Amino acid sequence: MNARRSAWGCLLAAIFVPSLLAAAPADSATRGRGTTTHDGTDARLKTALQASLERHLDEAHLDQALAGYVLSPSLIQLRRYVGPAPGSVKLVCVVGLAVKSEHGIVADVRGNAATLGASATETIDAATRAAVSRLPSALALLRAKDDGVPVASR
């Protein structure tokens, strides 16, 4: 009976230990982790959104302001419109950045872009830049609210 139990124990350990070792610790969440897209979204677009977010955050020097928060980017919309002229293609993109704290989502910032003749990754980059440009004012409002300053809300 003990041999059977130890065999089951070894089997369970072989199954669960690798998955536990591969899992990230709960406190390892960093900005931009957990990019959200709709089902069927090309993995290259998800990667482009993540890379664009990292680059624009680095350029904006928001590390200090984002202390204590985690960003969750999402590709809300990416649509292609064909114009009346042959070969005229317009892409419209909306990117959302959920600002999370230990209390849950505390702010949602969106950026949008419309491009003519650009690639999908260039359009995502432009929308991400627009969303990141709105982060400083959202973070300032969050800090003011934390300091007890009255802040208008909807």
Coordinates of N, CA, C and O in Angstrom, one line a residue:
M1 N 0.8 -1.2 0.0 CA 0.0 0.0 0.0 C 0.9 1.3 0.0 O 0.5 2.2 -0.7
N2 N 2.0 1.3 0.8 CA 2.8 2.4 0.8 C 3.5 2.6 -0.5 O 3.8 3.8 -0.9
A3 N 3.9 1.6 -1.2 CA 4.5 1.7 -2.5 C 3.5 2.4 -3.5 O 3.9 3.2 -4.4
R4 N 2.2 2.0 -3.4 CA 1.2 2.6 -4.3 C 1.1 4.1 -4.0 O 1.0 4.9 -4.9
R5 N 1.0 4.4 -2.7 CA 0.9 5.8 -2.4 C 2.1 6.6 -2.8 O 2.0 7.8 -3.3
S6 N 3.3 6.1 -2.6 CA 4.5 6.8 -3.1 C 4.6 7.0 -4.6 O 5.0 8.0 -5.1
A7 N 4.0 6.0 -5.3 CA 4.0 6.1 -6.8 C 3.0 7.2 -7.2 O 3.3 8.0 -8.1
W8 N 1.9 7.3 -6.5 CA 0.9 8.4 -6.8 C 1.5 9.7 -6.4 O 1.4 10.7 -7.1
G9 N 2.3 9.8 -5.3 CA 2.9 11.0 -4.9 C 3.9 11.5 -5.9 O 4.0 12.7 -6.2
C10 N 4.7 10.5 -6.4 CA 5.7 10.9 -7.4 C 5.1 11.4 -8.7 O 5.5 12.3 -9.3
L11 N 4.0 10.7 -9.1 CA 3.3 11.1 -10.3 C 2.7 12.5 -10.1 O 2.8 13.4 -11.0
L12 N 2.1 12.8 -9.0 CA 1.5 14.1 -8.8 C 2.6 15.2 -8.7 O 2.4 16.3 -9.2
A13 N 3.7 14.9 -8.1 CA 4.8 15.8 -8.0 C 5.3 16.1 -9.4 O 5.7 17.2 -9.7
A14 N 5.4 15.1 -10.2 CA 6.0 15.2 -11.6 C 5.0 16.1 -12.4 O 5.5 16.8 -13.3
I15 N 3.7 16.1 -12.1 CA 2.8 16.9 -12.9 C 2.7 18.3 -12.4 O 2.8 19.2 -13.2
F16 N 2.7 18.5 -11.1 CA 2.5 19.9 -10.6 C 3.7 20.7 -10.3 O 3.7 21.9 -10.4
V17 N 4.8 20.1 -10.0 CA 6.0 20.9 -9.7 C 6.5 21.7 -10.9 O 6.8 22.9 -10.7
P18 N 6.6 21.2 -12.1 CA 7.0 22.1 -13.2 C 6.1 23.3 -13.4 O 6.6 24.4 -13.7
S19 N 4.8 23.1 -13.3 CA 3.9 24.2 -13.5 C 4.0 25.2 -12.4 O 3.9 26.4 -12.6
L20 N 4.3 24.8 -11.2 CA 4.5 25.7 -10.1 C 5.8 26.5 -10.2 O 5.9 27.7 -9.9
L21 N 6.8 25.8 -10.7 CA 8.1 26.5 -11.0 C 8.0 27.5 -12.1 O 8.7 28.5 -12.1
A22 N 7.2 27.2 -13.1 CA 7.1 28.1 -14.2 C 6.2 29.3 -13.9 O 6.3 30.3 -14.6
A23 N 5.4 29.2 -12.9 CA 4.5 30.3 -12.5 C 5.3 31.5 -11.9 O 6.2 31.3 -11.2
A24 N 4.8 32.7 -12.3 CA 5.5 33.9 -11.8 C 5.0 34.2 -10.4 O 3.8 33.9 -10.1
P25 N 5.8 34.7 -9.5 CA 5.4 35.0 -8.2 C 4.3 36.1 -8.2 O 4.3 36.9 -9.2
A26 N 3.5 36.2 -7.2 CA 2.4 37.2 -7.3 C 2.8 38.6 -7.3 O 2.2 39.5 -7.9
D27 N 4.0 38.9 -6.7 CA 4.5 40.3 -6.7 C 5.3 40.7 -7.9 O 5.9 41.7 -7.9
S28 N 5.4 39.8 -8.9 CA 6.3 40.1 -10.0 C 5.5 40.8 -11.2 O 6.1 41.0 -12.2
A29 N 4.3 41.3 -10.9 CA 3.6 42.0 -12.0 C 4.3 43.3 -12.3 O 4.7 44.0 -11.4
T30 N 4.5 43.5 -13.6 CA 5.1 44.7 -14.0 C 4.2 45.4 -15.0 O 3.2 44.9 -15.4
R31 N 4.6 46.6 -15.4 CA 3.8 47.3 -16.3 C 3.7 46.6 -17.6 O 4.6 46.0 -18.1
G32 N 2.5 46.6 -18.1 CA 2.2 46.1 -19.4 C 2.0 44.6 -19.5 O 1.8 44.0 -20.5
R33 N 2.0 43.9 -18.4 CA 1.8 42.4 -18.4 C 0.3 42.2 -18.6 O -0.5 42.9 -18.2
G34 N 0.1 41.1 -19.2 CA -1.3 40.7 -19.4 C -2.0 41.5 -20.5 O -3.1 41.9 -20.3
T35 N -1.4 41.6 -21.7 CA -2.1 42.3 -22.8 C -3.3 41.6 -23.2 O -3.3 40.4 -23.3
T36 N -4.4 42.4 -23.3 CA -5.7 41.8 -23.6 C -6.1 42.1 -25.1 O -6.0 43.3 -25.5
T37 N -6.5 41.1 -25.8 CA -7.0 41.3 -27.1 C -8.2 40.4 -27.3 O -8.5 39.5 -26.5
H38 N -9.0 40.6 -28.4 CA -10.1 39.8 -28.7 C -9.7 38.5 -29.2 O -8.6 38.3 -29.7
D39 N -10.5 37.5 -29.0 CA -10.2 36.1 -29.6 C -10.0 36.2 -31.1 O -10.7 37.0 -31.8
G40 N -9.0 35.5 -31.5 CA -8.7 35.5 -33.0 C -7.7 36.6 -33.4 O -7.4 36.7 -34.5
T41 N -7.3 37.4 -32.4 CA -6.3 38.5 -32.7 C -4.9 37.9 -33.0 O -4.5 37.0 -32.3
D42 N -4.3 38.4 -34.1 CA -3.0 37.9 -34.5 C -2.0 38.1 -33.3 O -2.0 39.2 -32.7
A43 N -1.2 37.1 -33.0 CA -0.2 37.2 -31.9 C 0.8 38.4 -32.2 O 1.3 39.0 -31.3
R44 N 1.1 38.7 -33.5 CA 2.0 39.7 -33.8 C 1.4 41.1 -33.4 O 2.2 42.0 -33.0
L45 N 0.1 41.3 -33.5 CA -0.5 42.5 -33.0 C -0.4 42.7 -31.5 O -0.1 43.8 -31.0
K46 N -0.6 41.6 -30.8 CA -0.4 41.6 -29.3 C 1.0 41.9 -28.9 O 1.2 42.7 -28.0
T47 N 1.9 41.3 -29.6 CA 3.4 41.6 -29.4 C 3.7 43.1 -29.7 O 4.4 43.7 -29.0
A48 N 3.1 43.6 -30.8 CA 3.3 45.0 -31.2 C 2.8 45.9 -30.2 O 3.4 46.9 -29.8
L49 N 1.6 45.6 -29.6 CA 1.1 46.5 -28.6 C 2.0 46.5 -27.3 O 2.2 47.5 -26.8
Q50 N 2.4 45.3 -26.9 CA 3.3 45.2 -25.8 C 4.6 46.0 -26.0 O 5.0 46.8 -25.1
A51 N 5.2 45.8 -27.1 CA 6.5 46.5 -27.4 C 6.3 48.0 -27.5 O 7.1 48.8 -27.0
S52 N 5.2 48.4 -28.1 CA 4.9 49.8 -28.3 C 4.7 50.5 -26.9 O 5.2 51.6 -26.6
L53 N 4.0 49.8 -26.0 CA 3.7 50.3 -24.7 C 5.0 50.5 -23.9 O 5.3 51.5 -23.3
E54 N 5.9 49.5 -23.9 CA 7.2 49.5 -23.2 C 8.0 50.7 -23.7 O 8.6 51.4 -22.9
R55 N 8.1 50.9 -25.0 CA 8.9 51.9 -25.6 C 8.3 53.3 -25.2 O 9.1 54.2 -24.8
H56 N 7.0 53.5 -25.4 CA 6.5 54.8 -25.1 C 6.5 55.1 -23.6 O 6.7 56.3 -23.2
L57 N 6.4 54.1 -22.7 CA 6.5 54.4 -21.3 C 8.0 54.8 -20.9 O 8.2 55.6 -20.1
D58 N 8.9 54.1 -21.6 CA 10.3 54.5 -21.3 C 10.6 55.9 -21.8 O 11.3 56.7 -21.1
E59 N 10.1 56.3 -23.0 CA 10.3 57.6 -23.5 C 9.6 58.7 -22.6 O 10.1 59.8 -22.5
A60 N 8.5 58.3 -22.0 CA 7.7 59.3 -21.1 C 8.3 59.4 -19.7 O 7.9 60.3 -19.0
H61 N 9.2 58.5 -19.3 CA 9.8 58.6 -18.0 C 8.8 58.6 -16.9 O 8.8 59.4 -16.0
L62 N 7.8 57.6 -17.0 CA 6.8 57.5 -16.0 C 7.0 56.5 -14.9 O 6.1 56.2 -14.1
D63 N 8.2 56.0 -14.8 CA 8.5 54.9 -13.8 C 8.1 55.4 -12.4 O 7.5 54.6 -11.6
Q64 N 8.5 56.6 -12.0 CA 8.3 57.1 -10.7 C 6.8 57.3 -10.4 O 6.3 56.9 -9.4
A65 N 6.1 57.8 -11.4 CA 4.7 58.1 -11.3 C 3.8 56.8 -11.2 O 2.8 56.7 -10.6
L66 N 4.4 55.7 -11.9 CA 3.6 54.5 -11.9 C 3.9 53.6 -10.7 O 3.4 52.5 -10.6
A67 N 4.8 54.0 -9.8 CA 5.1 53.2 -8.6 C 3.8 52.9 -7.9 O 3.0 53.8 -7.6
G68 N 3.6 51.6 -7.6 CA 2.4 51.2 -6.9 C 1.3 50.8 -7.8 O 0.2 50.4 -7.3
Y69 N 1.4 51.0 -9.1 CA 0.4 50.7 -10.1 C 0.9 49.7 -11.1 O 2.1 49.6 -11.4
V70 N 0.0 48.9 -11.7 CA 0.3 48.0 -12.8 C -0.6 48.4 -13.9 O -1.8 48.7 -13.8
L71 N 0.0 48.4 -15.1 CA -0.8 48.7 -16.3 C -1.2 47.4 -17.1 O -0.4 46.5 -17.2
S72 N -2.4 47.4 -17.5 CA -2.9 46.3 -18.3 C -3.4 46.8 -19.7 O -4.5 47.4 -19.7
P73 N -2.6 46.7 -20.7 CA -3.0 47.2 -22.0 C -4.0 46.3 -22.7 O -4.0 45.1 -22.5
S74 N -4.9 46.9 -23.5 CA -5.8 46.1 -24.3 C -6.0 46.7 -25.6 O -6.1 48.0 -25.8
L75 N -6.1 45.9 -26.6 CA -6.4 46.3 -28.0 C -7.9 46.3 -28.1 O -8.5 45.2 -28.3
I76 N -8.5 47.4 -28.0 CA -10.0 47.5 -28.0 C -10.6 47.3 -29.4 O -11.5 46.6 -29.6
Q77 N -9.9 48.1 -30.3 CA -10.5 48.1 -31.7 C -9.3 48.3 -32.7 O -8.4 49.1 -32.4
L78 N -9.4 47.5 -33.7 CA -8.5 47.7 -34.9 C -9.3 47.4 -36.1 O -9.6 46.2 -36.4
R79 N -9.7 48.4 -36.8 CA -10.6 48.2 -38.0 C -10.0 48.8 -39.2 O -9.3 49.8 -39.2
R80 N -10.3 48.1 -40.3 CA -9.8 48.5 -41.6 C -11.0 49.0 -42.5 O -12.0 48.3 -42.6
Y81 N -10.8 50.2 -43.0 CA -11.9 50.7 -43.9 C -11.3 51.0 -45.2 O -10.2 51.5 -45.4
V82 N -12.0 50.6 -46.3 CA -11.6 50.8 -47.6 C -12.3 52.0 -48.2 O -13.5 52.1 -48.1
G83 N -11.5 53.0 -48.7 CA -12.0 54.2 -49.2 C -12.5 54.1 -50.6 O -12.3 53.0 -51.3
P84 N -13.1 55.1 -51.2 CA -13.6 55.1 -52.5 C -12.5 55.0 -53.6 O -12.7 54.4 -54.7
A85 N -11.3 55.6 -53.3 CA -10.2 55.5 -54.3 C -9.6 54.1 -54.2 O -9.5 53.5 -53.1
P86 N -9.1 53.6 -55.3 CA -8.5 52.3 -55.3 C -7.2 52.3 -54.5 O -6.4 53.2 -54.6
G87 N -7.1 51.4 -53.6 CA -5.9 51.2 -52.8 C -5.9 52.1 -51.5 O -4.9 52.1 -50.8
S88 N -6.9 52.9 -51.3 CA -7.0 53.8 -50.1 C -7.5 53.0 -49.0 O -8.7 52.6 -49.0
V89 N -6.7 52.8 -48.0 CA -7.1 52.0 -46.8 C -6.9 52.9 -45.6 O -5.8 53.4 -45.4
K90 N -7.9 52.9 -44.7 CA -7.8 53.6 -43.5 C -7.9 52.6 -42.3 O -8.8 51.8 -42.3
L91 N -7.0 52.7 -41.4 CA -7.0 51.9 -40.2 C -7.3 52.8 -39.0 O -6.8 53.9 -38.9
V92 N -8.2 52.3 -38.2 CA -8.6 52.9 -36.9 C -8.3 52.0 -35.8 O -8.7 50.8 -35.8
C93 N -7.7 52.5 -34.8 CA -7.3 51.7 -33.6 C -7.6 52.4 -32.3 O -7.4 53.7 -32.2
V94 N -8.1 51.7 -31.3 CA -8.3 52.2 -30.0 C -7.6 51.2 -29.0 O -7.8 50.0 -29.1
V95 N -6.7 51.8 -28.2 CA -5.9 51.1 -27.2 C -6.4 51.6 -25.8 O -6.5 52.8 -25.6
G96 N -6.6 50.7 -24.9 CA -6.9 51.0 -23.5 C -5.8 50.6 -22.6 O -5.2 49.6 -22.8
L97 N -5.6 51.4 -21.6 CA -4.7 51.1 -20.5 C -5.4 51.1 -19.2 O -5.8 52.2 -18.7
A98 N -5.6 50.0 -18.6 CA -6.2 49.9 -17.2 C -5.1 50.1 -16.2 O -4.1 49.4 -16.2
V99 N -5.3 51.1 -15.3 CA -4.3 51.3 -14.2 C -4.9 50.6 -13.0 O -6.0 50.9 -12.5
K100 N -4.1 49.6 -12.5 CA -4.6 48.8 -11.4 C -3.7 49.1 -10.2 O -2.5 49.3 -10.3
S101 N -4.3 49.0 -9.0 CA -3.6 49.1 -7.7 C -4.1 47.8 -6.9 O -4.8 47.0 -7.5
E102 N -3.8 47.8 -5.7 CA -4.2 46.6 -4.8 C -5.7 46.7 -4.6 O -6.3 45.7 -4.2
H103 N -6.4 47.8 -5.0 CA -7.8 47.9 -4.8 C -8.6 47.5 -6.1 O -9.8 47.6 -6.2
G104 N -7.9 47.2 -7.2 CA -8.5 46.8 -8.4 C -8.2 47.9 -9.5 O -7.2 48.7 -9.3
I105 N -9.0 48.0 -10.5 CA -8.8 49.0 -11.5 C -9.2 50.4 -10.9 O -10.3 50.6 -10.5
V106 N -8.3 51.3 -11.0 CA -8.5 52.7 -10.4 C -8.6 53.7 -11.5 O -9.1 54.8 -11.3
A107 N -8.2 53.4 -12.7 CA -8.3 54.3 -13.9 C -8.3 53.6 -15.2 O -7.7 52.5 -15.2
D108 N -8.9 54.1 -16.2 CA -8.8 53.5 -17.5 C -8.6 54.7 -18.5 O -9.3 55.6 -18.6
V109 N -7.5 54.6 -19.2 CA -7.0 55.6 -20.1 C -7.1 55.0 -21.5 O -6.6 53.9 -21.7
R110 N -7.6 55.7 -22.5 CA -7.7 55.3 -23.9 C -7.0 56.2 -24.8 O -7.0 57.4 -24.6
G111 N -6.5 55.6 -25.9 CA -5.9 56.4 -26.9 C -6.4 55.9 -28.3 O -6.6 54.7 -28.4
N112 N -6.5 56.7 -29.2 CA -7.0 56.3 -30.5 C -6.2 56.9 -31.6 O -5.5 57.9 -31.4
A113 N -6.2 56.3 -32.8 CA -5.5 56.8 -33.9 C -6.2 56.3 -35.2 O -6.7 55.2 -35.2
A114 N -6.1 57.1 -36.2 CA -6.6 56.7 -37.5 C -5.4 57.0 -38.5 O -4.8 58.1 -38.5
T115 N -5.1 56.1 -39.4 CA -4.0 56.3 -40.3 C -4.5 55.9 -41.7 O -5.4 55.1 -41.9
L116 N -3.8 56.5 -42.7 CA -4.1 56.2 -44.1 C -2.8 55.6 -44.7 O -1.7 56.2 -44.6
G117 N -2.9 54.4 -45.2 CA -1.8 53.8 -45.8 C -0.7 53.2 -44.9 O 0.4 52.9 -45.3
A118 N -1.0 53.2 -43.6 CA 0.0 52.7 -42.6 C -0.3 51.3 -42.3 O -1.4 50.8 -42.6
S119 N 0.7 50.6 -41.7 CA 0.5 49.2 -41.3 C -0.3 49.1 -40.0 O -0.4 50.2 -39.3
A120 N -0.8 48.0 -39.7 CA -1.5 47.8 -38.4 C -0.6 48.1 -37.2 O -1.0 48.7 -36.3
T121 N 0.7 47.7 -37.3 CA 1.6 47.9 -36.2 C 1.8 49.4 -36.0 O 2.0 49.9 -34.9
E122 N 1.9 50.1 -37.1 CA 2.1 51.6 -37.0 C 0.9 52.3 -36.4 O 1.0 53.2 -35.6
T123 N -0.3 51.8 -36.7 CA -1.5 52.3 -36.2 C -1.6 52.0 -34.7 O -2.0 52.9 -33.9
I124 N -1.3 50.8 -34.3 CA -1.3 50.4 -32.9 C -0.3 51.3 -32.1 O -0.6 51.8 -31.0
D125 N 0.9 51.5 -32.7 CA 1.9 52.4 -32.1 C 1.4 53.8 -31.8 O 1.6 54.4 -30.8
A126 N 0.7 54.3 -32.8 CA 0.1 55.7 -32.7 C -0.9 55.8 -31.6 O -1.0 56.7 -30.8
A127 N -1.8 54.8 -31.6 CA -2.9 54.8 -30.5 C -2.2 54.5 -29.1 O -2.7 55.2 -28.2
T128 N -1.2 53.7 -29.1 CA -0.5 53.5 -27.8 C 0.1 54.8 -27.3 O 0.1 55.1 -26.1
R129 N 0.8 55.5 -28.2 CA 1.4 56.8 -27.9 C 0.3 57.8 -27.3 O 0.6 58.5 -26.3
A130 N -0.8 57.8 -28.0 CA -1.9 58.7 -27.5 C -2.4 58.3 -26.1 O -2.6 59.2 -25.2
A131 N -2.5 57.0 -25.8 CA -2.9 56.5 -24.5 C -1.9 56.9 -23.4 O -2.2 57.4 -22.3
V132 N -0.6 56.6 -23.7 CA 0.5 56.9 -22.8 C 0.6 58.4 -22.5 O 0.8 58.9 -21.4
S133 N 0.3 59.2 -23.5 CA 0.3 60.7 -23.3 C -0.8 61.2 -22.3 O -0.6 62.3 -21.8
R134 N -1.8 60.4 -22.2 CA -2.9 60.8 -21.2 C -2.6 60.2 -19.8 O -3.3 60.6 -18.9
L135 N -1.6 59.4 -19.7 CA -1.4 58.8 -18.3 C -0.9 59.8 -17.3 O -1.4 59.7 -16.1
P136 N -0.1 60.8 -17.6 CA 0.3 61.7 -16.5 C -0.8 62.4 -15.8 O -0.8 62.5 -14.6
S137 N -1.8 62.9 -16.6 CA -2.9 63.6 -16.0 C -3.8 62.6 -15.2 O -4.3 63.0 -14.1
A138 N -4.0 61.4 -15.6 CA -4.7 60.4 -14.9 C -4.0 60.1 -13.6 O -4.7 60.0 -12.5
L139 N -2.7 59.9 -13.6 CA -1.9 59.6 -12.4 C -1.9 60.7 -11.4 O -2.0 60.5 -10.2
A140 N -1.9 62.0 -12.0 CA -1.9 63.1 -11.1 C -3.3 63.2 -10.3 O -3.3 63.5 -9.1
L141 N -4.3 62.9 -11.0 CA -5.7 62.9 -10.4 C -5.7 61.8 -9.3 O -6.3 62.0 -8.3
L142 N -5.1 60.6 -9.6 CA -5.1 59.5 -8.6 C -4.3 59.9 -7.4 O -4.8 59.7 -6.2
R143 N -3.2 60.6 -7.6 CA -2.4 61.0 -6.4 C -3.1 62.1 -5.6 O -3.1 62.1 -4.4
A144 N -3.8 63.0 -6.3 CA -4.5 64.1 -5.6 C -5.7 63.5 -4.8 O -5.9 63.9 -3.7
K145 N -6.3 62.5 -5.4 CA -7.4 61.8 -4.7 C -6.9 61.1 -3.4 O -7.5 61.1 -2.4
D146 N -5.7 60.5 -3.6 CA -5.1 59.8 -2.4 C -4.6 60.8 -1.4 O -4.6 60.4 -0.2
D147 N -4.3 62.0 -1.7 CA -3.9 63.1 -0.8 C -5.1 63.8 -0.2 O -5.0 64.7 0.6
G148 N -6.4 63.4 -0.6 CA -7.6 64.0 0.0 C -8.1 65.2 -0.7 O -9.0 65.9 -0.2
V149 N -7.5 65.5 -1.8 CA -7.9 66.7 -2.6 C -9.2 66.3 -3.4 O -9.2 65.2 -4.0
P150 N -10.3 67.1 -3.3 CA -11.5 66.7 -4.0 C -11.2 66.6 -5.5 O -10.6 67.6 -6.1
V151 N -11.7 65.6 -6.2 CA -11.5 65.4 -7.6 C -12.8 65.1 -8.2 O -13.6 64.2 -7.7
A152 N -13.2 65.7 -9.3 CA -14.4 65.5 -10.0 C -14.4 64.1 -10.5 O -13.4 63.6 -11.0
S153 N -15.6 63.4 -10.5 CA -15.7 62.1 -11.1 C -17.1 62.0 -11.8 O -18.0 62.8 -11.5
R154 N -17.2 61.0 -12.6 CA -18.5 60.9 -13.3 C -19.4 60.0 -12.5 O -19.0 59.1 -11.9

